[in-house]
Short mmCIF file of C-alpha atoms and ligand atoms in Angstrom, two decimals:
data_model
loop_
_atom_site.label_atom_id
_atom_site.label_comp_id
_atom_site.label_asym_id
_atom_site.label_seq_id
_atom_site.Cartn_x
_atom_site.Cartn_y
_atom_site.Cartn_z
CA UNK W 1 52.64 -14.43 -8.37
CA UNK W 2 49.16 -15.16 -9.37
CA UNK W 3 47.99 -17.82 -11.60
CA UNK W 4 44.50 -17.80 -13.32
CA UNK W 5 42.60 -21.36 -13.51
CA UNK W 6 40.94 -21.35 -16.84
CA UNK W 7 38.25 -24.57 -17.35
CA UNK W 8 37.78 -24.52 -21.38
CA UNK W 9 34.69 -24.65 -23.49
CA UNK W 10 32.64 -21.98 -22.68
CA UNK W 11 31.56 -19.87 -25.65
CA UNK W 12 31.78 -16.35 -25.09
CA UNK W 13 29.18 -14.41 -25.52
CA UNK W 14 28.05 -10.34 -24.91
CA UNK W 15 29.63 -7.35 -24.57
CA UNK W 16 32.94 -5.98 -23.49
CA UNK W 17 33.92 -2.43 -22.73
CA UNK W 18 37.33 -1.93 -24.37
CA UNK W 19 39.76 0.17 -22.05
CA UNK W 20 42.20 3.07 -23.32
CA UNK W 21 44.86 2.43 -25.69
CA UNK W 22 48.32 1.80 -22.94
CA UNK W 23 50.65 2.37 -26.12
CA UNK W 24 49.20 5.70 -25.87
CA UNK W 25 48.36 6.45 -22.14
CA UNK W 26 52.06 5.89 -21.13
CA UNK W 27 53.40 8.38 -24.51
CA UNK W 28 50.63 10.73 -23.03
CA UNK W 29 52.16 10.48 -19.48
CA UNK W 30 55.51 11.16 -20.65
CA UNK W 31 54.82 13.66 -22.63
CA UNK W 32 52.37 15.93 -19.73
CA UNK W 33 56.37 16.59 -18.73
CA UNK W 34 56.74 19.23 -21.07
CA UNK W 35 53.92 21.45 -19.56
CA UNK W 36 54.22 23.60 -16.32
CA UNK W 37 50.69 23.07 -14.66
CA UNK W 38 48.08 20.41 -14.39
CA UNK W 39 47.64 17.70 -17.11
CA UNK W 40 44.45 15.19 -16.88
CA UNK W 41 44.15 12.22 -18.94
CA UNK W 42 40.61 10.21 -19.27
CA UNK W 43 40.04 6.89 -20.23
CA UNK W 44 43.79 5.38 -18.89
CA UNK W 45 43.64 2.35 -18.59
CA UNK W 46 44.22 0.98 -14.83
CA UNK W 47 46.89 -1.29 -15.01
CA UNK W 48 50.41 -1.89 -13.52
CA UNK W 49 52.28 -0.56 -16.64
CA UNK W 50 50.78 3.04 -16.10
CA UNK W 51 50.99 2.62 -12.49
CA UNK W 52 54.94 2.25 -13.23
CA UNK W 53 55.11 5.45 -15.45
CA UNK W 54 53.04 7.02 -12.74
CA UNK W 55 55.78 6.72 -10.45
CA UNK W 56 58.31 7.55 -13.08
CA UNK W 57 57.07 10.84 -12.94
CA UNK W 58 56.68 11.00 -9.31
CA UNK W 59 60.53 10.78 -9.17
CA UNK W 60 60.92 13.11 -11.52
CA UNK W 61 59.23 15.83 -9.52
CA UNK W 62 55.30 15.57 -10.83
CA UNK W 63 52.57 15.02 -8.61
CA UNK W 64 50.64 12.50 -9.92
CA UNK W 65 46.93 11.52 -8.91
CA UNK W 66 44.59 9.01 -10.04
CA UNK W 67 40.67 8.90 -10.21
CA UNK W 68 38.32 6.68 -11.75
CA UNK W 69 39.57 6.38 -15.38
CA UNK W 70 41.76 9.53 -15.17
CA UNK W 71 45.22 10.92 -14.08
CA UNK W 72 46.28 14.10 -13.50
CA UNK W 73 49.79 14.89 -13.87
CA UNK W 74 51.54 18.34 -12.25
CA UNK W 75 54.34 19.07 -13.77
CA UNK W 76 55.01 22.47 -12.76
CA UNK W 77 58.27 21.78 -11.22
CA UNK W 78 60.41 19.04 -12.73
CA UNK W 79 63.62 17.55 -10.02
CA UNK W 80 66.49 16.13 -11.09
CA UNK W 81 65.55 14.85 -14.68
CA UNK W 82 66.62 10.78 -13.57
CA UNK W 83 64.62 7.62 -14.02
CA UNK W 84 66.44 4.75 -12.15
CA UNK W 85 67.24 1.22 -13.18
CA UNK W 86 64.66 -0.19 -10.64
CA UNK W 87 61.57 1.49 -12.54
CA UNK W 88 63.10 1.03 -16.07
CA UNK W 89 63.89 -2.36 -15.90
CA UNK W 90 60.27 -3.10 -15.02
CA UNK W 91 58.97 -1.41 -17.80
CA UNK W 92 61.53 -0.58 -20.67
CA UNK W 93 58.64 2.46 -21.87
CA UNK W 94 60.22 4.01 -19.38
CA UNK W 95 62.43 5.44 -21.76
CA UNK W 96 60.21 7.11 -23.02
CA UNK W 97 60.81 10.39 -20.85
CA UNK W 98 64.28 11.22 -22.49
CA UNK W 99 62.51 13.20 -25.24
CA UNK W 100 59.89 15.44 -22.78
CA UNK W 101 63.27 15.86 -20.32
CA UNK W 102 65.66 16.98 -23.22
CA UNK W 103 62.97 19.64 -24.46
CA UNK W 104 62.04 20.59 -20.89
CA UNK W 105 65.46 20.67 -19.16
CA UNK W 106 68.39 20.21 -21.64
CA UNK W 107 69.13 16.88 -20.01
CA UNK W 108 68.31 13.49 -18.98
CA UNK W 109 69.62 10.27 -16.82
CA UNK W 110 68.00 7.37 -18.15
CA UNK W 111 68.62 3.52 -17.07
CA UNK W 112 69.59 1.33 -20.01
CA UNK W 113 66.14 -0.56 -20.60
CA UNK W 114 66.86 -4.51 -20.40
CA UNK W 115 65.89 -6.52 -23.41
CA UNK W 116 62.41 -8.72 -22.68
CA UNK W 117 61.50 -11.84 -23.71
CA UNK W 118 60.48 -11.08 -26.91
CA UNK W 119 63.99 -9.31 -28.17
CA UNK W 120 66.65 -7.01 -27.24
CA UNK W 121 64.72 -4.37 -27.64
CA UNK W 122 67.38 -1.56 -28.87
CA UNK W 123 67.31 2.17 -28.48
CA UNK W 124 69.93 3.00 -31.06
CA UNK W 125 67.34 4.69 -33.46
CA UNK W 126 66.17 6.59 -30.56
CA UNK W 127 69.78 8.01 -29.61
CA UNK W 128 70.70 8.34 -33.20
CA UNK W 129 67.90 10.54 -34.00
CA UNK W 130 68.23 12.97 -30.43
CA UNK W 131 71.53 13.27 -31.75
CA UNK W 132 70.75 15.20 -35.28
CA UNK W 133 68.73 17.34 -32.98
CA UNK W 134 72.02 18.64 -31.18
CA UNK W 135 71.86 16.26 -27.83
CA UNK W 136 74.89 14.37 -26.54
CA UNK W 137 74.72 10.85 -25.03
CA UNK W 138 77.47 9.11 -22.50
CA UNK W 139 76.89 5.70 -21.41
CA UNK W 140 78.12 4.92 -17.97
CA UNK W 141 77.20 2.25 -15.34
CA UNK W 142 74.38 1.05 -16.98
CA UNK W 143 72.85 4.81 -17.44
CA UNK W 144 72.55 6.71 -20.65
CA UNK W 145 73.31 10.33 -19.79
CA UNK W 146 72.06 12.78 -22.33
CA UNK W 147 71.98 16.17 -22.41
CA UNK W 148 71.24 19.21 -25.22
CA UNK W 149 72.10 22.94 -24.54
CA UNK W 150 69.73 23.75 -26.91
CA UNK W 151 68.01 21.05 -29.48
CA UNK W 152 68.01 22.19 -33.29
CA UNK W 153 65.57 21.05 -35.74
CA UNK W 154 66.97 18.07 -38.17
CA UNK W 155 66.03 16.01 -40.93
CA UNK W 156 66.08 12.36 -39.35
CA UNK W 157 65.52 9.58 -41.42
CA UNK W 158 64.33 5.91 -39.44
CA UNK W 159 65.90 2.70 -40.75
CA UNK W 160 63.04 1.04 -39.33
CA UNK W 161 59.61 2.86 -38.16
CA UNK W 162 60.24 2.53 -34.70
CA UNK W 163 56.92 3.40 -32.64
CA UNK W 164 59.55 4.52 -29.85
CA UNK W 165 62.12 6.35 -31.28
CA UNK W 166 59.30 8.15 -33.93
CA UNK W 167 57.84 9.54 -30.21
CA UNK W 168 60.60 10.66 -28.21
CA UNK W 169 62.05 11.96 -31.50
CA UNK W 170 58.62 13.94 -31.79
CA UNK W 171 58.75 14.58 -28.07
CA UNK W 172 61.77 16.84 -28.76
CA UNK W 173 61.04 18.27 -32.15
CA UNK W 174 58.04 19.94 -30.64
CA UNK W 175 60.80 22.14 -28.59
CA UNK W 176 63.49 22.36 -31.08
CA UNK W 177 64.63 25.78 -32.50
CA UNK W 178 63.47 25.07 -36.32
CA UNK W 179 62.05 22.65 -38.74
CA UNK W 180 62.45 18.79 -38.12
CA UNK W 181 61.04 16.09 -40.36
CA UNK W 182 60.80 12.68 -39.55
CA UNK W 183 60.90 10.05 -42.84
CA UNK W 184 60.21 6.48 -42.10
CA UNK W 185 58.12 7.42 -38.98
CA UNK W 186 55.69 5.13 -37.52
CA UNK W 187 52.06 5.10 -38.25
CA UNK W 188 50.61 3.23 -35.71
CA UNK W 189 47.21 5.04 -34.17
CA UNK W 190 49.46 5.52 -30.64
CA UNK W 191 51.19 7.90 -32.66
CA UNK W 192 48.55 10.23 -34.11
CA UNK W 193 46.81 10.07 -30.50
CA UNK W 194 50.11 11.22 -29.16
CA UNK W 195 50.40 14.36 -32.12
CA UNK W 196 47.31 15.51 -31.48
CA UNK W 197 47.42 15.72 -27.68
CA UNK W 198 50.80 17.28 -28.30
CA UNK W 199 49.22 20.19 -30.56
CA UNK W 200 46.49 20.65 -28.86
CA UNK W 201 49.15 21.61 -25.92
CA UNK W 202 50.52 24.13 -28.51
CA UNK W 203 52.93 22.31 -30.80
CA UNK W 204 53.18 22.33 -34.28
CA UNK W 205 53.15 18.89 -36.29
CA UNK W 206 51.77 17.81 -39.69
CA UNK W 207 51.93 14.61 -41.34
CA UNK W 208 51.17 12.26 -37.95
CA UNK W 209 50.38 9.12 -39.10
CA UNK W 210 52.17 8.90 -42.56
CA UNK W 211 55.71 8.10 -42.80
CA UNK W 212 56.66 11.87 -42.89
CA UNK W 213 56.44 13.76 -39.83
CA UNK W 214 56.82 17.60 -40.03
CA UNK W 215 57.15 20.15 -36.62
CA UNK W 216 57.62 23.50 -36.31
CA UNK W 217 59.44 23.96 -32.60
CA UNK W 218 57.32 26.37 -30.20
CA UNK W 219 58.91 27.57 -27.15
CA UNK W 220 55.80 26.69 -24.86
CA UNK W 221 53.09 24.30 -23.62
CA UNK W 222 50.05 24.73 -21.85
CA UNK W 223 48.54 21.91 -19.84
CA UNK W 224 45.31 20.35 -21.23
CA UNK W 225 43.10 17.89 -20.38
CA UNK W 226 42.85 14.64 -23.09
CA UNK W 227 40.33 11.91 -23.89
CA UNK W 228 43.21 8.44 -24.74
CA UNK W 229 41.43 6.44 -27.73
CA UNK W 230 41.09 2.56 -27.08
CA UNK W 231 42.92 0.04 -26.93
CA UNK W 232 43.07 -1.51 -30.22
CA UNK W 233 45.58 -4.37 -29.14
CA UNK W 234 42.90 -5.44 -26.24
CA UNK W 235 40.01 -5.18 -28.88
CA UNK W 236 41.81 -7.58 -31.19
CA UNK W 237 42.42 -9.94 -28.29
CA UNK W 238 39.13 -10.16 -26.76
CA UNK W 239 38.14 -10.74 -31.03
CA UNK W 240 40.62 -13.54 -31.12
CA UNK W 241 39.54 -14.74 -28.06
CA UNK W 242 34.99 -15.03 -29.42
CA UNK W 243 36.89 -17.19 -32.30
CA UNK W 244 38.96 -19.63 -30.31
CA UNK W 245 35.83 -20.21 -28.48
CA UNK W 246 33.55 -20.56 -31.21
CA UNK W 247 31.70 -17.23 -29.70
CA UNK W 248 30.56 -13.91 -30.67
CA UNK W 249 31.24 -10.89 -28.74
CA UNK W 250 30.76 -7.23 -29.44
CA UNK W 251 34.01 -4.89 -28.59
CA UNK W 252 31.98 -1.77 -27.24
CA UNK W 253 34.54 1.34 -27.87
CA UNK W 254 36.76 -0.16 -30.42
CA UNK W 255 37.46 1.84 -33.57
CA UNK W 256 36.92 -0.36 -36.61
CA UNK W 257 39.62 2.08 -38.35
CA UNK W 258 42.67 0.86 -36.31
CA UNK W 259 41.88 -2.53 -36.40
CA UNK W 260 41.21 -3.02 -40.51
CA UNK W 261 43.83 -5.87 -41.54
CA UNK W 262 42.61 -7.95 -38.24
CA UNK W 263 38.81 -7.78 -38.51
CA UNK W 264 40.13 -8.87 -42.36
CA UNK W 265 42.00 -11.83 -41.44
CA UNK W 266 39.56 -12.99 -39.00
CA UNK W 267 36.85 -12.57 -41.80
CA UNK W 268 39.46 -14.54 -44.21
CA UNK W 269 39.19 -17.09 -40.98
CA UNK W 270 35.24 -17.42 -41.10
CA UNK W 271 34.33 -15.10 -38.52
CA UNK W 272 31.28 -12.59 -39.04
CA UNK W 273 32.28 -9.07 -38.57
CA UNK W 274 29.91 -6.58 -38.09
CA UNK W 275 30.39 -2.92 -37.25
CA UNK W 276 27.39 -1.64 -35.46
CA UNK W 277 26.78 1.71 -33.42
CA UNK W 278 27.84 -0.03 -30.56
CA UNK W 279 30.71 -1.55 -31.44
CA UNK W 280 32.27 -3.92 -33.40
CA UNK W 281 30.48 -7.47 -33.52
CA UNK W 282 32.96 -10.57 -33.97
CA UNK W 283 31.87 -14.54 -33.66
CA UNK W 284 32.17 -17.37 -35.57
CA UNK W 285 30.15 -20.57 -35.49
CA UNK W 286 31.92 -23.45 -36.50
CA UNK W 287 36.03 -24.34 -36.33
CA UNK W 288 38.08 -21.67 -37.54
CA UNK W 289 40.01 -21.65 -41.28
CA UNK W 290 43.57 -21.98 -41.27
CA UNK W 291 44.94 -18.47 -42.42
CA UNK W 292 48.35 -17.20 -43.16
CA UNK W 293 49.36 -13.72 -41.57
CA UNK W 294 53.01 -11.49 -41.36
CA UNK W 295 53.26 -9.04 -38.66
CA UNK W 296 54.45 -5.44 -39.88
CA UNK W 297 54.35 -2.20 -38.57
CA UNK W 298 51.03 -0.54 -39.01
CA UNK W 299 49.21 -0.93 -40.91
CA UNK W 300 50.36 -4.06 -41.02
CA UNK W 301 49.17 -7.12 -38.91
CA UNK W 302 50.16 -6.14 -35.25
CA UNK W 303 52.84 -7.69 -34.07
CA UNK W 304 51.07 -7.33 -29.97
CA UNK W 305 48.19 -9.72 -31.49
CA UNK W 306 50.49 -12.30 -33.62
CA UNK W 307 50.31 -14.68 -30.02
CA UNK W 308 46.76 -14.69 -29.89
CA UNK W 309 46.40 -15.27 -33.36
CA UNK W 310 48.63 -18.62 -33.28
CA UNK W 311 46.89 -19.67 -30.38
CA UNK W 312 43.37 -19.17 -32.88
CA UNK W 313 45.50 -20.99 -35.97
CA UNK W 314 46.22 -23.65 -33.34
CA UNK W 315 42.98 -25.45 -33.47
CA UNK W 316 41.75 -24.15 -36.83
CA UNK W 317 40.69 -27.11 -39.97
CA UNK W 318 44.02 -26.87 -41.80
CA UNK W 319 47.93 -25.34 -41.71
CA UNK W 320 48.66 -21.62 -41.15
CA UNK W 321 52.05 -19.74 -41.47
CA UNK W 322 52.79 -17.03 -39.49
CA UNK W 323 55.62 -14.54 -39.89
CA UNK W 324 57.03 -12.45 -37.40
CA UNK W 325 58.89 -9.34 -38.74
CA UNK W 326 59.13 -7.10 -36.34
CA UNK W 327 60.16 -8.88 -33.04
CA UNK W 328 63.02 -11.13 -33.61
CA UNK W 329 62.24 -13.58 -31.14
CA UNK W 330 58.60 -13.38 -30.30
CA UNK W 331 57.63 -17.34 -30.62
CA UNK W 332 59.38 -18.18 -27.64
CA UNK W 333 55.53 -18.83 -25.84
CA UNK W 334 55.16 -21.67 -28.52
CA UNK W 335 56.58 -24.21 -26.95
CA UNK W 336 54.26 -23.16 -24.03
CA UNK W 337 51.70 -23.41 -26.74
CA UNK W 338 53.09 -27.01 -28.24
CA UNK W 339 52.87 -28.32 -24.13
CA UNK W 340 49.07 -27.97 -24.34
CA UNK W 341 49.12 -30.26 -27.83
CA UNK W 342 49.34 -27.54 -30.30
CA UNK W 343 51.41 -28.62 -33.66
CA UNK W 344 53.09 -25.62 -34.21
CA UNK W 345 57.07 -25.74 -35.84
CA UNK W 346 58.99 -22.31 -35.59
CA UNK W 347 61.72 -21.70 -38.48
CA UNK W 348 63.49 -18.22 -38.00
CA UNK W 349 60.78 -16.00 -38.67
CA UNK W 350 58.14 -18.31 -39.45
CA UNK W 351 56.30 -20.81 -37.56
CA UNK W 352 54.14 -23.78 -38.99
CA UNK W 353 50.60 -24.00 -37.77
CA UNK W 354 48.59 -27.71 -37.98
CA UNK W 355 45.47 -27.13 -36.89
CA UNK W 356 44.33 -29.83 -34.37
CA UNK W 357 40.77 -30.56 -32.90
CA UNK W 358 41.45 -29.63 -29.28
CA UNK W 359 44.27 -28.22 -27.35
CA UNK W 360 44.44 -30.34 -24.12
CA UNK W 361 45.05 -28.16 -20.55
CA UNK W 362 48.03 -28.21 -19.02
CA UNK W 363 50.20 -26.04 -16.73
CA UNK W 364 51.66 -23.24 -18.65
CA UNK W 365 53.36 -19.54 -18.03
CA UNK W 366 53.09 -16.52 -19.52
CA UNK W 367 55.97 -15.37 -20.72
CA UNK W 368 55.23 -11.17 -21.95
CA UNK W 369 51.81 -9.50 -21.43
CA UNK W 370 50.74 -10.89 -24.88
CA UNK W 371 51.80 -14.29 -24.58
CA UNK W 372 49.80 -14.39 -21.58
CA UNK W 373 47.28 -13.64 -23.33
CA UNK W 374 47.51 -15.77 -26.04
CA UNK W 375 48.00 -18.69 -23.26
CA UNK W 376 44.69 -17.73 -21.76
CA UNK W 377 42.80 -17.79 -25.55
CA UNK W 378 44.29 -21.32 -25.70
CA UNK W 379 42.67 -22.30 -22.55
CA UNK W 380 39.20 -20.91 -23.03
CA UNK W 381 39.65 -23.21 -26.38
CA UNK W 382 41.36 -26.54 -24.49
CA UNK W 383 39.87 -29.59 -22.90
CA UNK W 384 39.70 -29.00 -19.03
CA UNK W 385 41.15 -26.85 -16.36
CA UNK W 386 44.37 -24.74 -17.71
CA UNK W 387 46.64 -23.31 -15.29
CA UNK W 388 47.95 -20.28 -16.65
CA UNK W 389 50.91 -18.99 -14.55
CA UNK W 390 52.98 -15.38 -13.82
CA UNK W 391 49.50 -13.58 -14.90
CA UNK W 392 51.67 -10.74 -13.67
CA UNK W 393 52.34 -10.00 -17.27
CA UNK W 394 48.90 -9.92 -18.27
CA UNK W 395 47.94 -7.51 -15.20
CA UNK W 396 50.72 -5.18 -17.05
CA UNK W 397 48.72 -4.83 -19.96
CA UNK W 398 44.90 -5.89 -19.53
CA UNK W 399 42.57 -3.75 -17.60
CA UNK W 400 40.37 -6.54 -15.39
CA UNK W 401 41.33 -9.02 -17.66
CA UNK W 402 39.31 -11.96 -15.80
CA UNK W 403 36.79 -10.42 -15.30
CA UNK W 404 35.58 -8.75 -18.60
CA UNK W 405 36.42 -12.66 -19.99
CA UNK W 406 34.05 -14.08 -16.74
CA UNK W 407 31.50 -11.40 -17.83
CA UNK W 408 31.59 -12.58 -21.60
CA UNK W 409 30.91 -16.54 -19.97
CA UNK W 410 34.49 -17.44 -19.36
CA UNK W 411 35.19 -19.77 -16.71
CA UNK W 412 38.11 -18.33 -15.10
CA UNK W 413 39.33 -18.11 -11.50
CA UNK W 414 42.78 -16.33 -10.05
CA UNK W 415 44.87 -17.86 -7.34
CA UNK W 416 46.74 -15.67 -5.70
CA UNK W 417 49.72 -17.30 -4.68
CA UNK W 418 52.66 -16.55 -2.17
CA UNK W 419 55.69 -14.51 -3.72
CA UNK W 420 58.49 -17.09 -3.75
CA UNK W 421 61.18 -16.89 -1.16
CA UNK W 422 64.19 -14.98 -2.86
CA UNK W 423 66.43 -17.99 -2.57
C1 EPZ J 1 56.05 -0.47 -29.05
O1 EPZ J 1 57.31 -0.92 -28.59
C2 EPZ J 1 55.00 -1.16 -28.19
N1 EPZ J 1 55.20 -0.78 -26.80
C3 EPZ J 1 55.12 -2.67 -28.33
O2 EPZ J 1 54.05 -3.25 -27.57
C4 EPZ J 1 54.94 -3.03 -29.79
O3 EPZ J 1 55.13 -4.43 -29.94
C5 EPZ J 1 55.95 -2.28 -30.65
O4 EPZ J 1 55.82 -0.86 -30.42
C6 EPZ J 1 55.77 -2.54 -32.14
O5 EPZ J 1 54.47 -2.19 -32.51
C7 EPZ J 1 54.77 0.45 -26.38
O6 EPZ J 1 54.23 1.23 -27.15
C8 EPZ J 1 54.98 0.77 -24.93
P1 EPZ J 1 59.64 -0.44 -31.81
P2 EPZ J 1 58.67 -0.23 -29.13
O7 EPZ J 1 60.59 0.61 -31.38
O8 EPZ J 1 58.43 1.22 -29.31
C9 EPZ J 1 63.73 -2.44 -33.12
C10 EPZ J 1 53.08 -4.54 -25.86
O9 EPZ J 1 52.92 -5.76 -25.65
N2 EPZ J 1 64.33 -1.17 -32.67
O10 EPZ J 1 58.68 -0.17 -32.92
O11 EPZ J 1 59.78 -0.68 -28.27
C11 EPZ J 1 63.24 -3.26 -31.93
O12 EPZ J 1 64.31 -4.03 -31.41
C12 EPZ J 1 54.40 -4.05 -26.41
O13 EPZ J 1 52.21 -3.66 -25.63
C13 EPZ J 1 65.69 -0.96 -32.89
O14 EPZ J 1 66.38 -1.82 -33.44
O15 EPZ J 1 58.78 -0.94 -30.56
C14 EPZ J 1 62.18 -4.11 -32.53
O16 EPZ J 1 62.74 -5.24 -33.16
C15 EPZ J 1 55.35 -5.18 -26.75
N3 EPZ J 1 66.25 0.18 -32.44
C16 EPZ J 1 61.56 -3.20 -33.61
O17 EPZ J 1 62.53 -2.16 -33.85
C17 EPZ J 1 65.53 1.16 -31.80
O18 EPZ J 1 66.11 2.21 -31.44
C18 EPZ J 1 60.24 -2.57 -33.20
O19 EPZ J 1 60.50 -1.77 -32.09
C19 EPZ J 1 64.16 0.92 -31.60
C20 EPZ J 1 63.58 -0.24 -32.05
#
C-alpha cells in the first residue's frame, strides 16, 4: 500500500529509457503456450502485471524463469489447462490464455475476469468469435469452461476491434484446420508484435495490423526466442509528463511510428517534437494550448494516455474537450483530478477542460494504472507536496516508475506503508 510523495515544479529534463511494450509482453507470454520447448522473451518489462501472467503459466504447467530483461517460458508439458479466480481477478489479461489452451489442448477453465474501474470490461466478442471456430463455452460458478474437439477455420467479423478478442481469436486461428479471417480486427502495434512472434514460431498470418486478418492453421510450433517492441503507452506518458512540467525530455527506444496522432496533438499543444537517432525529443517552454482530443482504437488517440492528457489540458491557457470512446467509464479519476483544483466537467462521454494556472497538491488515489499516472503528471505540475496514494496500480504497469521520473529531475519519494488490517 505504497504512496509516492510528489513536491511539484521541477522541470524535467534528460533522458529516459522506455521499457517493453506490457500490451505485448503479456500476449507474448500467453501465447509461448502453444510451443513444446523453451520460449525467451527480451526486453519484458519488470512489473507486477507480467509477474501475474508469470504465475499464470506456472499453474498451468510452464516453468517460468526470469533474468535481467528476459523470461523464458517452458512449455513442454502443459497441466490441467485452469487459471483460477485468484490470479484473474488481479489481472483480467489473464484471459488471455483461453486461445493458446484451446489450440494446444482442446480446452480451457478460465475465471470470469471482474470488470475494473474503468468499465465492465466484457468478453462476449471473445467467446463469440471461439465459437465460429467450433469451441463450446459453459458458464458455471463464476468459471467459463470452454472446450473444442477440434477448432475449424471461420470467417469472424468484430462489432468492435477489440485488442483482446482480435488476439485470442488469432491465438486459435493459428491452430485451426483451415482458413480464418478476422474483419474489424484491431490494429494496435501489440497486435502486429504479437503476429509476427506468432509466425516466426511457424504460423501463417497476413494482414496484421489492418482490419483484415488472414491465417492459414499449421499443426505445429517451435519455440523461439523474441525481442518485445516498447512501450508506446509509457513513451506517451513520460511525453505528457516533459509538458505538464514545462520540460523537455527525450524517450530513448520509442518508435515515432506508434505514437503519430500523440506526438501530433502535443505539437497542436505547443510542444517541440523532434525525432532524433536517439529517440524522440518532446518539451515545451511556456503553458500548454488547450487542445481537443477523442480516444479511438488505433490509430486513433489511445485511450491508456486520455488520463494523462486531461491532467496536461488541466492547466493549459484555454478549454479542451476530451472524448472517451472506447472505455465507457474512464473519467472516474477526475474528480480525483477536480480535488487538486482542476476545472474539469464530465458529460457522458465528454468532459470539459478549463485550463487553470496551477493545480494545488492535495491527497489523492490512483484509481487504474493510468489514472495513477495521470495523478502523478498532475503533481509534478501542482503547487507543493502531492500525496499520490494505492501506487500499486502504477507498479502494475510502469517499469521503475519513480525513479526514471527522479532521474529526469522529479522530486518524488515512496512511502511504503503498512497493508491495512483486513477488517
Ligand atoms: C487492451 O484491453 C489493453 N489491455 C487496455 O490497456 C487498453 O485500454 C485496451 O486494449 C484498448 O486499447 C491489454 O492489452 C492487457 P478491448 P482489452 O477488448 O483488450 C469492449 C492498460 O492500462 N469489449 O479493446 O480489454 C470493452 O468493454 C489497459 O494497459 C466488449 O464489449 O480492450 C471496452 O469497452 C487498460 N466485448 C472496449 O471493447 C469484448 O468481448 C475495448 O476493449 C471485448 C471488449
Amino acid at each position: 500500500m505504497d504512496r509516492l510523495l510528489v513536491t511539484g515544479g521541477a522541470r524535467l529534463s534528460g533522458a529516459v529509457r522506455i521499457s517493453g511494450a506490457k500490451n505485448s509482453a503479456l500476449k507474448l507470454m500467453a501465447a509461448s503456450l502453444l510451443a513444446p520447448g523453451r520460449t525467451v522473451l527480451e526486453n519484458v518489462p519488470r512489473i507486477q502485471d507480467c509477474r501475474t501472467m508469470g504465475e499464470v503459466l506456472e499453474h498451468l504447467g510452464a516453468e517460468v524463469s526470469w533474468a535481467g530483461g528476459s523470461v523464458t517460458i517452458d512449455a513442454e508439458r502443459i497441466g490441467p489447462p485452469e487459471a483460477p479466480y485468484e490470479l484473474v481477478r488481479r489481472m483480467r489479461a489473464s484471459i488471455l490464455v483461453l486461445g493458446p489452451l484451446l489450440a494446444r489442448v482442446g480446452r480451457a477453465r478460465v475465471a470470469m475476469p471482474g470488470g475494473c474501474n474503468i468499465g465492465s470490461r466484457s468478453i462476449d466478442l471473445h467467446v463469440r468469435g471461439l465459437e465460429r471456430m467450433g469451441a463450446r463455452f459453459a458458464f458455471e460458478h463464476g468459471f467459463l469452461e470452454a472446450e473444442a474437439r477440434e477448432l475449424r477455420g471461420a470467417l469472424i467479423t468484430l462489432d468492435f476491434p477489440s485488442v483482446g478478442a482480435t488476439e485470442n481469436i488469432l491465438m486459435a486461428a493459428v491452430a485451426a484446420r483451415g482458413t480464418t479471417v478476422i474483419e474489424n480486427a484491431a490494429r494496435e502495434p501489440e497486435i502486429v508484435d504479437l503476429a509476427s512472434f506468432l509466425v516466426e514460431m511457424g504460423a501463417r498470418i497476413g494482414g496484421a495490423g489492418t482490419t483484415t486478418i488472414v491465417v492459414d492453421g499449421v499443426d505445429s510450433f517451435r519455440p523461439v526466442r523474441h525481442r518485445v517492441i516498447p512501450d508506446r503507452i509509457e513513451a506517451g506518458t513520460f511525453a505528457i509528463a516533459a509538458c505538464a512540467t514545462r520540460g523537455s525530455v527525450v524517450l530513448e527506444g520509442a518508435r515515432p511510428d506508434h505514437l503519430e496522432l500523440v506526438l501530433s496533438k502535443l505539437a497542436e499543444a505547443g510542444a517541440d517534437v523532434l525525432v532524433t537517432e536517439a529517440g524522440i525529443s518532446v518539451g515545451i517552454e511556456g503553458r500548454p494550448r488547450a487542445v481537443d482530443f477523442v480516444t479511438l482504437p488505433y490509430p486513433g488517440f489511445p485511450t491508456d494516455l486520455q488520463p494523462q492528457m486531461m491532467a496536461l489540458l488541466a492547466t493549459a491557457e484555454g478549454t479542451s474537450i476530451a472524448t472517451e470512446n472506447v472505455f465507457e467509464s474512464r473519467f472516474m479519476f477526475v474528480d480525483e483530478l477536480r480535488r487538486m483544483g482542476a476545472d474539469v466537467r464530465t458529460e457522458g462521454h465528454h468532459a470539459v477542460i478549463r485550463g487553470v494556472e496551477r493545480l494545488q497538491a492535495a491527497p489523492v488515489r490512483a484509481l487504474d494504472i493510468r489514472a495513477g499516472a495521470a495523478m502523478t503528471i498532475a503533481a509534478l505540475a501542482a503547487e507543493g507536496v502531492t500525496e499520490v496514494a494505492d501506487m500499486y496500480h502504477v507498479d502494475r504497469g510502469y517499469e521503475d516508475f519513480e525513479l526514471k521520473l527522479a532521474a529526469l529531475g522529479a522530486e518524488v519519494r515512496r512511502e511504503r506503508l503498512p497493508s491495512p488490517v483486513p477488517s
